[in-house]
PDB file of C-alpha atoms in Angstrom:
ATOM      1  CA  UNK A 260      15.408  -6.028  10.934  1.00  0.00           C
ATOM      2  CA  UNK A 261      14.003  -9.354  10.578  1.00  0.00           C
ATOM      3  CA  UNK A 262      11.139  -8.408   7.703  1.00  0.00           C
ATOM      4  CA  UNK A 263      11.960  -8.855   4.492  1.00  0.00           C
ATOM      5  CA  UNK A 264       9.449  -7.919   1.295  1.00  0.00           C
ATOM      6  CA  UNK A 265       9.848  -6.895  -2.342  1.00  0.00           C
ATOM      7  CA  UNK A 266       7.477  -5.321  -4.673  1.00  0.00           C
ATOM      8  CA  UNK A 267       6.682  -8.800  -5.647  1.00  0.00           C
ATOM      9  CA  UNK A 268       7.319 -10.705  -2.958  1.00  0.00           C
ATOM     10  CA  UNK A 269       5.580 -11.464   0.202  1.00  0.00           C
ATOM     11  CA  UNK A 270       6.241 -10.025   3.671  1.00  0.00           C
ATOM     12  CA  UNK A 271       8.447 -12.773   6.384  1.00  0.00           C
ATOM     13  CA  UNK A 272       9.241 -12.235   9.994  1.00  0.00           C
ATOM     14  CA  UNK A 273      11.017 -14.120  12.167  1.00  0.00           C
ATOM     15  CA  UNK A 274      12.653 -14.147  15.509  1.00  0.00           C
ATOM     16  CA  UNK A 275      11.495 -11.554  18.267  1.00  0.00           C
ATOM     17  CA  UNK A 276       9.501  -9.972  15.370  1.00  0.00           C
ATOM     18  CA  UNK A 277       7.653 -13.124  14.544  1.00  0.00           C
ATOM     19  CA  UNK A 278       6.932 -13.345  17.879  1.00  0.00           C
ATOM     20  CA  UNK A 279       5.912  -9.843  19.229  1.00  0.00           C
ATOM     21  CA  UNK A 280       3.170 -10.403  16.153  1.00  0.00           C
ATOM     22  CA  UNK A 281       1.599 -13.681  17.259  1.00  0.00           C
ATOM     23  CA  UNK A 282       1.476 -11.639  21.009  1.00  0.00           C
ATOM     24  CA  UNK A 283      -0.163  -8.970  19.150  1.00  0.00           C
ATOM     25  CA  UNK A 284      -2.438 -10.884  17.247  1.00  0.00           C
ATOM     26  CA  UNK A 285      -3.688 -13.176  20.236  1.00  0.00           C
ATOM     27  CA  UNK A 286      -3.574 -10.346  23.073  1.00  0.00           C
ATOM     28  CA  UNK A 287      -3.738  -6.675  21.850  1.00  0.00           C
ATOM     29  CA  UNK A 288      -7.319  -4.843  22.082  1.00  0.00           C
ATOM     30  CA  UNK A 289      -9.085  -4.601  19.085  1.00  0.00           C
ATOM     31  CA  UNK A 290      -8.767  -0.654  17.721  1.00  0.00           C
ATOM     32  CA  UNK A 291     -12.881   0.374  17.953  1.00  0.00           C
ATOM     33  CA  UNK A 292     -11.984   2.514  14.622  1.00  0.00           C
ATOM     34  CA  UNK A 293     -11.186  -0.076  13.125  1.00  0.00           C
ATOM     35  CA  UNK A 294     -13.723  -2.105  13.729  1.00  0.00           C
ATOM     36  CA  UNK A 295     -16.733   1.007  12.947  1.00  0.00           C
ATOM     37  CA  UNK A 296     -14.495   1.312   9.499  1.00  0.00           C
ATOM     38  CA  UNK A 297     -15.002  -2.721   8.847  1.00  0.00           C
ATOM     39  CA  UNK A 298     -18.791  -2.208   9.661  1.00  0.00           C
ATOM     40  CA  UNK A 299     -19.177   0.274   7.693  1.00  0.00           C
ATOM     41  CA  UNK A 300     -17.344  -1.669   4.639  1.00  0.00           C
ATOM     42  CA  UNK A 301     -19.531  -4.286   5.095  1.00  0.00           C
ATOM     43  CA  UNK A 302     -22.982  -2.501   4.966  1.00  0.00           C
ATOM     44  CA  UNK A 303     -21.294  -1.166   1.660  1.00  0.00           C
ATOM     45  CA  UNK A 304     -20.382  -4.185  -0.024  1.00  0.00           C
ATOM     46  CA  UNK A 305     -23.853  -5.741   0.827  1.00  0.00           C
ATOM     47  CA  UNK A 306     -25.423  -2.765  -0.727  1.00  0.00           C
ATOM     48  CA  UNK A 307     -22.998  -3.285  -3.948  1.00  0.00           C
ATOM     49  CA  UNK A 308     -23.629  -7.055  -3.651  1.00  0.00           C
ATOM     50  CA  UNK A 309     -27.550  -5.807  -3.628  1.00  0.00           C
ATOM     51  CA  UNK A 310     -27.025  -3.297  -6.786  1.00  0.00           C
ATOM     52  CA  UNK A 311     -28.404  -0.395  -4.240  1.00  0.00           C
ATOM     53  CA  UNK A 312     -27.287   2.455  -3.891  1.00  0.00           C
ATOM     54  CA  UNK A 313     -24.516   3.776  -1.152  1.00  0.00           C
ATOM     55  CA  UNK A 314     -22.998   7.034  -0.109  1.00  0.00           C
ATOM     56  CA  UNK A 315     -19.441   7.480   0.859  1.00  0.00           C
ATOM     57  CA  UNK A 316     -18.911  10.359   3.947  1.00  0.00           C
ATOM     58  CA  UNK A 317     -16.104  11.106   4.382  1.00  0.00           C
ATOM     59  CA  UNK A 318     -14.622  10.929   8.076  1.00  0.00           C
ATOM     60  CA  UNK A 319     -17.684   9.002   9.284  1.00  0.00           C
TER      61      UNK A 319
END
């Protein structure tokens, strides 16, 4: 495997897998769970940013 990463280190690929990640990066579809959980993240860190209260649900 082309990764390598320590505890302290950082994370490097290389080769195919260096690659395959750029692809991924500049071609793969957005996951639209991932993108409601960054929304949501957002509207909570404004709210912290705000001092106002926020409400964590889970699986929302």
């Amino acid at each position: 495997m082309a990764i390598k990463s320590s505890t302290f280190g950082r994370i490097e690929l290389s080769g195919k897998d260096a690659a395959r990640f750029v692809q991924h990066m500049n071609e793969d579809k957005t996951n639209p769970l991932a993108l409601a959980a960054l929304a949501r993240g957002r509207e909570i860190s404004e709210k912290i940013k705000k001092g106002e209260a926020f409400k964590l649900q889970p699986n929302a």
